[in-house]
Amino acid sequence: MGEDKRLAAVVALAQGMAAAHTPRESWQAAALGACHALDGSFAALSVWERELGRLRVLVNVGDRAPDEEEFPEAEAYPVHQFPEITEFLHERWAGGGGPNAWVETAAGTAAGTPGYFHQRVAALRRRGRGCCVVAPVVLHGRAWGELYVARPAGQPPFARADADFATVLGAVVAAGLAQTERLEEARRLAYTDALTGLANRRAVDVRLEEAVERHRAEGVAVSLVVCDLNGLKRVNDTLGHAVGDRLLERFGSVLSLCGAMVPGALAARLGGDEFCLLAVGQPADDVVKAADELCRRAGELELGEGVACGVASTEEPIGEVRDARRLFRLADAAQYRAKAMRLDRPVVAGREGPDDPVVRLADEPPPSRAERRRFRGRRA
C-alpha cells in the first residue's frame, strides 16, 4: 500500500472512531479501520484487564471463525498465555523503547520478535489464518490492550513495514479511545447527580419519555415512584448543610438498594429533597412492594423523618397515559397526598376507587407557576 493510501486509511480510521456514539461503536470502528488499512481479512480489539489477569476481546470483525462473536460476552485469555502484553511490552516501555507491533505466522514469529508466540501460532492454525500483526495500544502511558489483524492462509504474510504501520494505527486507536472516554465521562456527568451518584432529572426525563412511547406502542407497563425526603430543611437549619448532604447521600443509598428489588429500575434524585424510581416492564405490585420497603428503611434513618412516597403505574386504573408528563403528575399527586396525611407507606394513584382523589388532583388544570411545586399549599 502506497503512502497516500496509508495516510487516507489512517484518516478514515480516526474519522470512524470520532463519529462513534458509544464505546462499542468506537471499538468496531477501530477494528474495521485497522483491518482495511492493513488489507487484512479479520481484526480484533482486546483490553488488558489487569485486576482479572486476562486479555478480553471487545470486538471481532471481518471473516470470523464459528467460535468468534462480533461482540463476545466471554472471550478472554489468561495473560500468561500471551506474556508479551505484560512482560515484553512493559519492559520495552519501562526501558524507554516504543510499543512496536510485531508479526507472527502459522509457522512462527516473522518480524518484531517479542519472544513469545506459541499460543498465537496455535490460534492461527486452528482458525485457518496464515499470519497476524499485533499492535499494542497504549493509553495514558500504560498498556491498555492490543489491536490484532490477520490474513488467511495462502495470502502474503505481513512484512516489517506492515508492523511499523500497525504501530501507527495502534497510536491512532489509542487517541480515539481517549476521545471516547472523554465523551462517556461528559455523558455520565450530564445524566448523574453529583452528590448521590444516582441518575439526575435529565436522565429520568429521557428514560420516561422512551418508556411511555413503548407503553403506547407495545403496552409495556411503566411505573414511577416519586418521593420527598422529610425533615431535610430542619437538618440543614439546625445541623448545617454538610449534615443535610450526608442525609441525602444515605437516603440515595437506601433508594438504590430498594430499587434493586425491581430489575432494571432507575433510581434518581430529581433535585433538592425529591427522588424517584422508574421501572419499565415490571409488575406494579413489585414496584409498590419496593416503595413500601423504601418507606420502612427511610423511617429508620438517623436524623431523617421518613419519606413521603407516591406511585403511579400504567397498570393501575388511572386512565390513558398519553405522555410522560401525566404519569409524573400522578406520581407527584400521590406523593403529596402521602405527605399531607403523614403516611409511612406509599400512596398508589388509582387504588382509591372510581373517584380517586389522587387522579382527580393530578388531572386538574395546573396553575401557571412551576409544575413540580404545583400541589404545594393545597388540600389533599
GROMACS .gro file of C-alpha atoms in nm:
model
  380
    1MET     CA    1   0.000   0.000   0.000
    2GLY     CA    2   0.138   0.340  -0.101
    3GLU     CA    3   0.196   0.627   0.138
    4ASP     CA    4  -0.107   0.819   0.012
    5LYS     CA    5  -0.335   0.520   0.063
    6ARG     CA    6  -0.195   0.459   0.410
    7LEU     CA    7  -0.249   0.821   0.506
    8ALA     CA    8  -0.606   0.800   0.376
    9ALA     CA    9  -0.657   0.480   0.577
   10VAL     CA   10  -0.532   0.648   0.895
   11VAL     CA   11  -0.765   0.943   0.839
   12ALA     CA   12  -1.058   0.708   0.774
   13LEU     CA   13  -0.988   0.515   1.094
   14ALA     CA   14  -0.966   0.834   1.301
   15GLN     CA   15  -1.285   0.972   1.146
   16GLY     CA   16  -1.469   0.645   1.205
   17MET     CA   17  -1.382   0.646   1.573
   18ALA     CA   18  -1.464   1.018   1.606
   19ALA     CA   19  -1.812   0.952   1.463
   20ALA     CA   20  -1.885   0.676   1.713
   21HIS     CA   21  -2.156   0.747   1.971
   22THR     CA   22  -2.087   0.455   2.207
   23PRO     CA   23  -1.780   0.260   2.322
   24ARG     CA   24  -1.896  -0.040   2.116
   25GLU     CA   25  -1.917   0.170   1.802
   26SER     CA   26  -1.570   0.307   1.876
   27TRP     CA   27  -1.422  -0.043   1.919
   28GLN     CA   28  -1.587  -0.160   1.599
   29ALA     CA   29  -1.464   0.142   1.404
   30ALA     CA   30  -1.110   0.083   1.532
   31ALA     CA   31  -1.105  -0.283   1.430
   32LEU     CA   32  -1.270  -0.225   1.091
   33GLY     CA   33  -1.042   0.067   1.011
   34ALA     CA   34  -0.728  -0.129   1.100
   35CYS     CA   35  -0.845  -0.434   0.906
   36HIS     CA   36  -0.897  -0.223   0.594
   37ALA     CA   37  -0.575  -0.026   0.638
   38LEU     CA   38  -0.365  -0.343   0.661
   39ASP     CA   39  -0.552  -0.539   0.391
   40GLY     CA   40  -0.649  -0.797   0.649
   41SER     CA   41  -0.941  -1.038   0.649
   42PHE     CA   42  -1.004  -1.029   1.024
   43ALA     CA   43  -0.937  -0.790   1.311
   44ALA     CA   44  -0.996  -0.777   1.683
   45LEU     CA   45  -0.952  -0.527   1.963
   46SER     CA   46  -0.877  -0.656   2.312
   47VAL     CA   47  -0.834  -0.491   2.651
   48TRP     CA   48  -0.596  -0.597   2.926
   49GLU     CA   49  -0.795  -0.637   3.247
   50ARG     CA   50  -0.517  -0.620   3.500
   51GLU     CA   51  -0.733  -0.698   3.803
   52LEU     CA   52  -0.851  -1.022   3.642
   53GLY     CA   53  -0.521  -1.113   3.475
   54ARG     CA   54  -0.673  -1.159   3.133
   55LEU     CA   55  -0.689  -1.022   2.783
   56ARG     CA   56  -1.060  -0.975   2.699
   57VAL     CA   57  -1.177  -0.945   2.340
   58LEU     CA   58  -1.407  -0.646   2.289
   59VAL     CA   59  -1.488  -0.689   1.920
   60ASN     CA   60  -1.420  -0.925   1.628
   61VAL     CA   61  -1.475  -0.804   1.270
   62GLY     CA   62  -1.424  -0.946   0.922
   63ASP     CA   63  -1.416  -1.316   0.843
   64ARG     CA   64  -1.494  -1.458   1.184
   65ALA     CA   65  -1.448  -1.823   1.280
   66PRO     CA   66  -1.755  -2.011   1.412
   67ASP     CA   67  -1.645  -1.953   1.772
   68GLU     CA   68  -1.587  -1.577   1.726
   69GLU     CA   69  -1.878  -1.343   1.803
   70GLU     CA   70  -1.876  -0.982   1.689
   71PHE     CA   71  -1.915  -0.852   2.045
   72PRO     CA   72  -1.824  -1.153   2.260
   73GLU     CA   73  -1.953  -1.170   2.614
   74ALA     CA   74  -1.690  -1.407   2.746
   75GLU     CA   75  -1.399  -1.439   2.502
   76ALA     CA   76  -1.094  -1.386   2.719
   77TYR     CA   77  -0.748  -1.536   2.751
   78PRO     CA   78  -0.526  -1.563   3.058
   79VAL     CA   79  -0.243  -1.315   3.025
   80HIS     CA   80   0.013  -1.585   3.099
   81GLN     CA   81  -0.073  -1.732   2.757
   82PHE     CA   82   0.034  -1.403   2.600
   83PRO     CA   83   0.307  -1.279   2.832
   84GLU     CA   84   0.430  -1.020   2.583
   85ILE     CA   85   0.140  -0.796   2.686
   86THR     CA   86   0.277  -0.782   3.040
   87GLU     CA   87   0.644  -0.871   3.013
   88PHE     CA   88   0.778  -0.781   2.671
   89LEU     CA   89   0.573  -0.465   2.628
   90HIS     CA   90   0.617  -0.346   2.984
   91GLU     CA   91   0.992  -0.399   2.976
   92ARG     CA   92   1.023  -0.219   2.643
   93TRP     CA   93   0.826   0.082   2.768
   94ALA     CA   94   0.998   0.090   3.106
   95GLY     CA   95   1.333   0.083   2.927
   96GLY     CA   96   1.242   0.375   2.707
   97GLY     CA   97   1.159   0.177   2.394
   98GLY     CA   98   0.848   0.230   2.187
   99PRO     CA   99   0.544  -0.001   2.187
  100ASN     CA  100   0.622  -0.154   1.849
  101ALA     CA  101   0.399  -0.405   1.672
  102TRP     CA  102   0.517  -0.746   1.556
  103VAL     CA  103   0.418  -1.009   1.303
  104GLU     CA  104   0.352  -1.377   1.359
  105THR     CA  105   0.275  -1.654   1.110
  106ALA     CA  106   0.136  -2.003   1.138
  107ALA     CA  107   0.499  -2.116   1.125
  108GLY     CA  108   0.621  -1.882   1.400
  109THR     CA  109   0.737  -1.526   1.450
  110ALA     CA  110   0.813  -1.332   1.132
  111ALA     CA  111   0.905  -0.976   1.233
  112GLY     CA  112   0.945  -0.775   1.550
  113THR     CA  113   1.006  -1.077   1.773
  114PRO     CA  114   0.853  -1.030   2.117
  115GLY     CA  115   0.991  -1.360   2.238
  116TYR     CA  116   0.656  -1.530   2.294
  117PHE     CA  117   0.428  -1.663   2.022
  118HIS     CA  118   0.319  -2.022   2.091
  119GLN     CA  119  -0.047  -1.958   2.179
  120ARG     CA  120  -0.098  -1.720   1.887
  121VAL     CA  121   0.059  -1.962   1.640
  122ALA     CA  122  -0.178  -2.234   1.759
  123ALA     CA  123  -0.474  -1.997   1.725
  124LEU     CA  124  -0.374  -1.903   1.370
  125ARG     CA  125  -0.357  -2.266   1.264
  126ARG     CA  126  -0.683  -2.355   1.435
  127ARG     CA  127  -0.873  -2.079   1.258
  128GLY     CA  128  -0.719  -2.118   0.914
  129ARG     CA  129  -0.520  -1.797   0.922
  130GLY     CA  130  -0.174  -1.762   0.783
  131CYS     CA  131  -0.039  -1.461   0.969
  132CYS     CA  132  -0.124  -1.175   1.201
  133VAL     CA  133   0.017  -0.844   1.311
  134VAL     CA  134  -0.022  -0.741   1.675
  135ALA     CA  135  -0.005  -0.376   1.776
  136PRO     CA  136  -0.004  -0.271   2.142
  137VAL     CA  137  -0.248   0.004   2.238
  138VAL     CA  138  -0.105   0.246   2.494
  139LEU     CA  139  -0.348   0.476   2.674
  140HIS     CA  140  -0.246   0.736   2.933
  141GLY     CA  141   0.107   0.598   2.929
  142ARG     CA  142   0.004   0.243   3.021
  143ALA     CA  143  -0.061  -0.076   2.829
  144TRP     CA  144  -0.435  -0.072   2.757
  145GLY     CA  145  -0.463  -0.371   2.525
  146GLU     CA  146  -0.389  -0.472   2.170
  147LEU     CA  147  -0.502  -0.442   1.811
  148TYR     CA  148  -0.487  -0.768   1.613
  149VAL     CA  149  -0.520  -0.802   1.234
  150ALA     CA  150  -0.493  -1.132   1.045
  151ARG     CA  151  -0.480  -1.264   0.689
  152PRO     CA  152  -0.597  -1.605   0.570
  153ALA     CA  153  -0.362  -1.891   0.490
  154GLY     CA  154  -0.222  -1.863   0.138
  155GLN     CA  155  -0.207  -1.482   0.139
  156PRO     CA  156   0.125  -1.293   0.154
  157PRO     CA  157   0.234  -1.255   0.517
  158PHE     CA  158   0.269  -0.915   0.681
  159ALA     CA  159   0.613  -0.756   0.641
  160ARG     CA  160   0.821  -0.537   0.868
  161ALA     CA  161   0.671  -0.229   0.703
  162ASP     CA  162   0.323  -0.357   0.790
  163ALA     CA  163   0.427  -0.395   1.154
  164ASP     CA  164   0.557  -0.038   1.157
  165PHE     CA  165   0.229   0.083   1.008
  166ALA     CA  166   0.033  -0.120   1.264
  167THR     CA  167   0.226   0.062   1.537
  168VAL     CA  168   0.098   0.390   1.395
  169LEU     CA  169  -0.257   0.252   1.379
  170GLY     CA  170  -0.230   0.143   1.743
  171ALA     CA  171  -0.148   0.502   1.837
  172VAL     CA  172  -0.443   0.634   1.635
  173VAL     CA  173  -0.673   0.384   1.805
  174ALA     CA  174  -0.543   0.495   2.145
  175ALA     CA  175  -0.624   0.858   2.060
  176GLY     CA  176  -0.975   0.755   1.952
  177LEU     CA  177  -1.030   0.558   2.272
  178ALA     CA  178  -0.919   0.857   2.479
  179GLN     CA  179  -1.175   1.073   2.299
  180THR     CA  180  -1.445   0.811   2.361
  181GLU     CA  181  -1.356   0.808   2.731
  182ARG     CA  182  -1.391   1.185   2.749
  183LEU     CA  183  -1.729   1.176   2.575
  184GLU     CA  184  -1.852   0.897   2.803
  185GLU     CA  185  -1.743   1.093   3.108
  186ALA     CA  186  -1.923   1.401   2.976
  187ARG     CA  187  -2.238   1.196   2.921
  188ARG     CA  188  -2.208   1.044   3.267
  189LEU     CA  189  -2.179   1.386   3.427
  190ALA     CA  190  -2.471   1.517   3.224
  191TYR     CA  191  -2.701   1.240   3.350
  192THR     CA  192  -2.569   1.187   3.704
  193ASP     CA  193  -2.644   1.366   4.030
  194ALA     CA  194  -2.309   1.479   4.167
  195LEU     CA  195  -2.397   1.438   4.535
  196THR     CA  196  -2.560   1.094   4.542
  197GLY     CA  197  -2.423   0.932   4.228
  198LEU     CA  198  -2.780   0.847   4.123
  199ALA     CA  199  -2.933   0.945   3.790
  200ASN     CA  200  -3.050   1.308   3.767
  201ARG     CA  201  -3.370   1.472   3.642
  202ARG     CA  202  -3.242   1.489   3.286
  203ALA     CA  203  -3.183   1.113   3.281
  204VAL     CA  204  -3.532   1.049   3.418
  205ASP     CA  205  -3.694   1.276   3.161
  206VAL     CA  206  -3.521   1.095   2.873
  207ARG     CA  207  -3.589   0.745   3.008
  208LEU     CA  208  -3.951   0.822   3.097
  209GLU     CA  209  -4.028   0.965   2.754
  210GLU     CA  210  -3.887   0.649   2.594
  211ALA     CA  211  -4.078   0.427   2.836
  212VAL     CA  212  -4.412   0.595   2.773
  213GLU     CA  213  -4.357   0.565   2.398
  214ARG     CA  214  -4.302   0.190   2.446
  215HIS     CA  215  -4.615   0.173   2.659
  216ARG     CA  216  -4.823   0.337   2.389
  217ALA     CA  217  -4.673   0.123   2.111
  218GLU     CA  218  -4.637  -0.213   2.287
  219GLY     CA  219  -4.840  -0.192   2.606
  220VAL     CA  220  -4.530  -0.220   2.827
  221ALA     CA  221  -4.601  -0.141   3.192
  222VAL     CA  222  -4.439   0.180   3.322
  223SER     CA  223  -4.432   0.269   3.691
  224LEU     CA  224  -4.297   0.582   3.856
  225VAL     CA  225  -4.229   0.632   4.226
  226VAL     CA  226  -4.182   0.993   4.341
  227CYS     CA  227  -4.069   1.054   4.696
  228ASP     CA  228  -3.994   1.354   4.915
  229LEU     CA  229  -3.743   1.315   5.198
  230ASN     CA  230  -3.898   1.456   5.515
  231GLY     CA  231  -3.703   1.667   5.763
  232LEU     CA  232  -3.420   1.782   5.536
  233LYS     CA  233  -3.488   2.153   5.597
  234ARG     CA  234  -3.480   2.101   5.974
  235VAL     CA  235  -3.146   1.919   5.946
  236ASN     CA  236  -2.999   2.189   5.725
  237ASP     CA  237  -3.121   2.468   5.956
  238THR     CA  238  -3.010   2.310   6.283
  239LEU     CA  239  -2.708   2.096   6.191
  240GLY     CA  240  -2.583   2.251   5.872
  241HIS     CA  241  -2.590   2.165   5.505
  242ALA     CA  242  -2.296   1.924   5.531
  243VAL     CA  243  -2.505   1.702   5.761
  244GLY     CA  244  -2.803   1.751   5.529
  245ASP     CA  245  -2.592   1.632   5.238
  246ARG     CA  246  -2.496   1.319   5.431
  247LEU     CA  247  -2.865   1.251   5.490
  248LEU     CA  248  -2.932   1.288   5.118
  249GLU     CA  249  -2.645   1.052   5.038
  250ARG     CA  250  -2.771   0.792   5.286
  251PHE     CA  251  -3.122   0.810   5.151
  252GLY     CA  252  -2.981   0.779   4.799
  253SER     CA  253  -2.813   0.453   4.905
  254VAL     CA  254  -3.140   0.326   5.052
  255LEU     CA  255  -3.322   0.419   4.731
  256SER     CA  256  -3.063   0.234   4.524
  257LEU     CA  257  -3.095  -0.071   4.748
  258CYS     CA  258  -3.475  -0.079   4.726
  259GLY     CA  259  -3.468  -0.007   4.355
  260ALA     CA  260  -3.259  -0.320   4.308
  261MET     CA  261  -3.566  -0.519   4.414
  262VAL     CA  262  -3.716  -0.428   4.074
  263PRO     CA  263  -3.492  -0.544   3.785
  264GLY     CA  264  -3.382  -0.259   3.561
  265ALA     CA  265  -3.532   0.017   3.777
  266LEU     CA  266  -3.369   0.360   3.750
  267ALA     CA  267  -3.300   0.534   4.083
  268ALA     CA  268  -3.269   0.911   4.059
  269ARG     CA  269  -3.253   1.236   4.251
  270LEU     CA  270  -3.480   1.493   4.090
  271GLY     CA  271  -3.333   1.780   4.291
  272GLY     CA  272  -3.338   1.908   4.649
  273ASP     CA  273  -3.515   1.651   4.867
  274GLU     CA  274  -3.705   1.485   4.580
  275PHE     CA  275  -3.615   1.141   4.444
  276CYS     CA  276  -3.776   0.884   4.218
  277LEU     CA  277  -3.770   0.526   4.089
  278LEU     CA  278  -3.864   0.445   3.731
  279ALA     CA  279  -3.949   0.086   3.639
  280VAL     CA  280  -4.031  -0.042   3.291
  281GLY     CA  281  -4.181  -0.381   3.210
  282GLN     CA  282  -4.223  -0.487   3.574
  283PRO     CA  283  -4.548  -0.562   3.763
  284ALA     CA  284  -4.693  -0.266   3.951
  285ASP     CA  285  -4.723  -0.476   4.267
  286ASP     CA  286  -4.346  -0.536   4.266
  287VAL     CA  287  -4.284  -0.162   4.237
  288VAL     CA  288  -4.526  -0.087   4.520
  289LYS     CA  289  -4.353  -0.350   4.733
  290ALA     CA  290  -4.017  -0.181   4.671
  291ALA     CA  291  -4.170   0.158   4.757
  292ASP     CA  292  -4.312   0.015   5.080
  293GLU     CA  293  -3.967  -0.116   5.173
  294LEU     CA  294  -3.823   0.225   5.089
  295CYS     CA  295  -4.065   0.392   5.332
  296ARG     CA  296  -3.974   0.143   5.604
  297ARG     CA  297  -3.599   0.186   5.564
  298ALA     CA  298  -3.622   0.565   5.531
  299GLY     CA  299  -3.806   0.575   5.864
  300GLU     CA  300  -3.503   0.410   6.026
  301LEU     CA  301  -3.251   0.665   5.900
  302GLU     CA  302  -3.079   0.866   6.171
  303LEU     CA  303  -3.173   1.237   6.164
  304GLY     CA  304  -3.438   1.197   5.894
  305GLU     CA  305  -3.814   1.193   5.941
  306GLY     CA  306  -3.905   0.928   5.687
  307VAL     CA  307  -4.023   0.982   5.334
  308ALA     CA  308  -4.348   1.067   5.157
  309CYS     CA  309  -4.390   0.829   4.868
  310GLY     CA  310  -4.631   0.825   4.571
  311VAL     CA  311  -4.665   0.566   4.296
  312ALA     CA  312  -4.823   0.593   3.951
  313SER     CA  313  -4.836   0.294   3.716
  314THR     CA  314  -4.993   0.232   3.380
  315GLU     CA  315  -5.119  -0.099   3.524
  316GLU     CA  316  -5.347   0.088   3.765
  317PRO     CA  317  -5.690   0.241   3.678
  318ILE     CA  318  -5.559   0.590   3.613
  319GLY     CA  319  -5.691   0.641   3.262
  320GLU     CA  320  -5.493   0.671   2.942
  321VAL     CA  321  -5.131   0.779   2.976
  322ARG     CA  322  -5.060   0.975   2.660
  323ASP     CA  323  -4.733   1.130   2.770
  324ALA     CA  324  -4.467   1.123   3.038
  325ARG     CA  325  -4.595   1.445   3.190
  326ARG     CA  326  -4.923   1.288   3.304
  327LEU     CA  327  -4.751   0.994   3.475
  328PHE     CA  328  -4.526   1.240   3.657
  329ARG     CA  329  -4.827   1.447   3.766
  330LEU     CA  330  -4.999   1.136   3.901
  331ALA     CA  331  -4.695   1.015   4.097
  332ASP     CA  332  -4.637   1.366   4.232
  333ALA     CA  333  -5.001   1.400   4.339
  334ALA     CA  334  -4.982   1.061   4.515
  335GLN     CA  335  -4.664   1.170   4.691
  336TYR     CA  336  -4.829   1.494   4.801
  337ARG     CA  337  -5.124   1.301   4.946
  338ALA     CA  338  -4.888   1.072   5.138
  339LYS     CA  339  -4.709   1.378   5.278
  340ALA     CA  340  -5.028   1.563   5.369
  341MET     CA  341  -5.165   1.257   5.551
  342ARG     CA  342  -4.826   1.184   5.716
  343LEU     CA  343  -4.834   0.825   5.593
  344ASP     CA  344  -4.544   0.586   5.643
  345ARG     CA  345  -4.644   0.386   5.334
  346PRO     CA  346  -4.674   0.472   4.966
  347VAL     CA  347  -4.994   0.609   4.813
  348VAL     CA  348  -5.076   0.449   4.478
  349ALA     CA  349  -5.267   0.653   4.221
  350GLY     CA  350  -5.589   0.486   4.111
  351ARG     CA  351  -5.633   0.250   4.406
  352GLU     CA  352  -5.897   0.451   4.591
  353GLY     CA  353  -6.190   0.374   4.362
  354PRO     CA  354  -6.352   0.546   4.064
  355ASP     CA  355  -6.332   0.890   4.224
  356ASP     CA  356  -5.968   0.856   4.333
  357PRO     CA  357  -5.862   1.192   4.483
  358VAL     CA  358  -5.507   1.149   4.353
  359VAL     CA  359  -5.621   1.107   3.992
  360ARG     CA  360  -5.864   1.397   4.031
  361LEU     CA  361  -5.591   1.623   4.173
  362ALA     CA  362  -5.342   1.527   3.903
  363ASP     CA  363  -5.586   1.589   3.621
  364GLU     CA  364  -5.694   1.935   3.736
  365PRO     CA  365  -5.551   2.211   3.517
  366PRO     CA  366  -5.218   2.313   3.673
  367PRO     CA  367  -5.150   2.673   3.774
  368SER     CA  368  -4.908   2.878   3.571
  369ARG     CA  369  -4.618   2.854   3.818
  370ALA     CA  370  -4.351   2.580   3.805
  371GLU     CA  371  -4.518   2.242   3.765
  372ARG     CA  372  -4.302   2.045   4.008
  373ARG     CA  373  -4.441   2.251   4.300
  374ARG     CA  374  -4.797   2.297   4.181
  375PHE     CA  375  -4.951   2.085   4.456
  376ARG     CA  376  -4.780   2.259   4.749
  377GLY     CA  377  -5.011   2.451   4.980
  378ARG     CA  378  -5.332   2.285   4.860
  379ARG     CA  379  -5.566   2.050   5.042
  380ALA     CA  380  -5.511   1.675   4.997
   0.00000   0.00000   0.00000
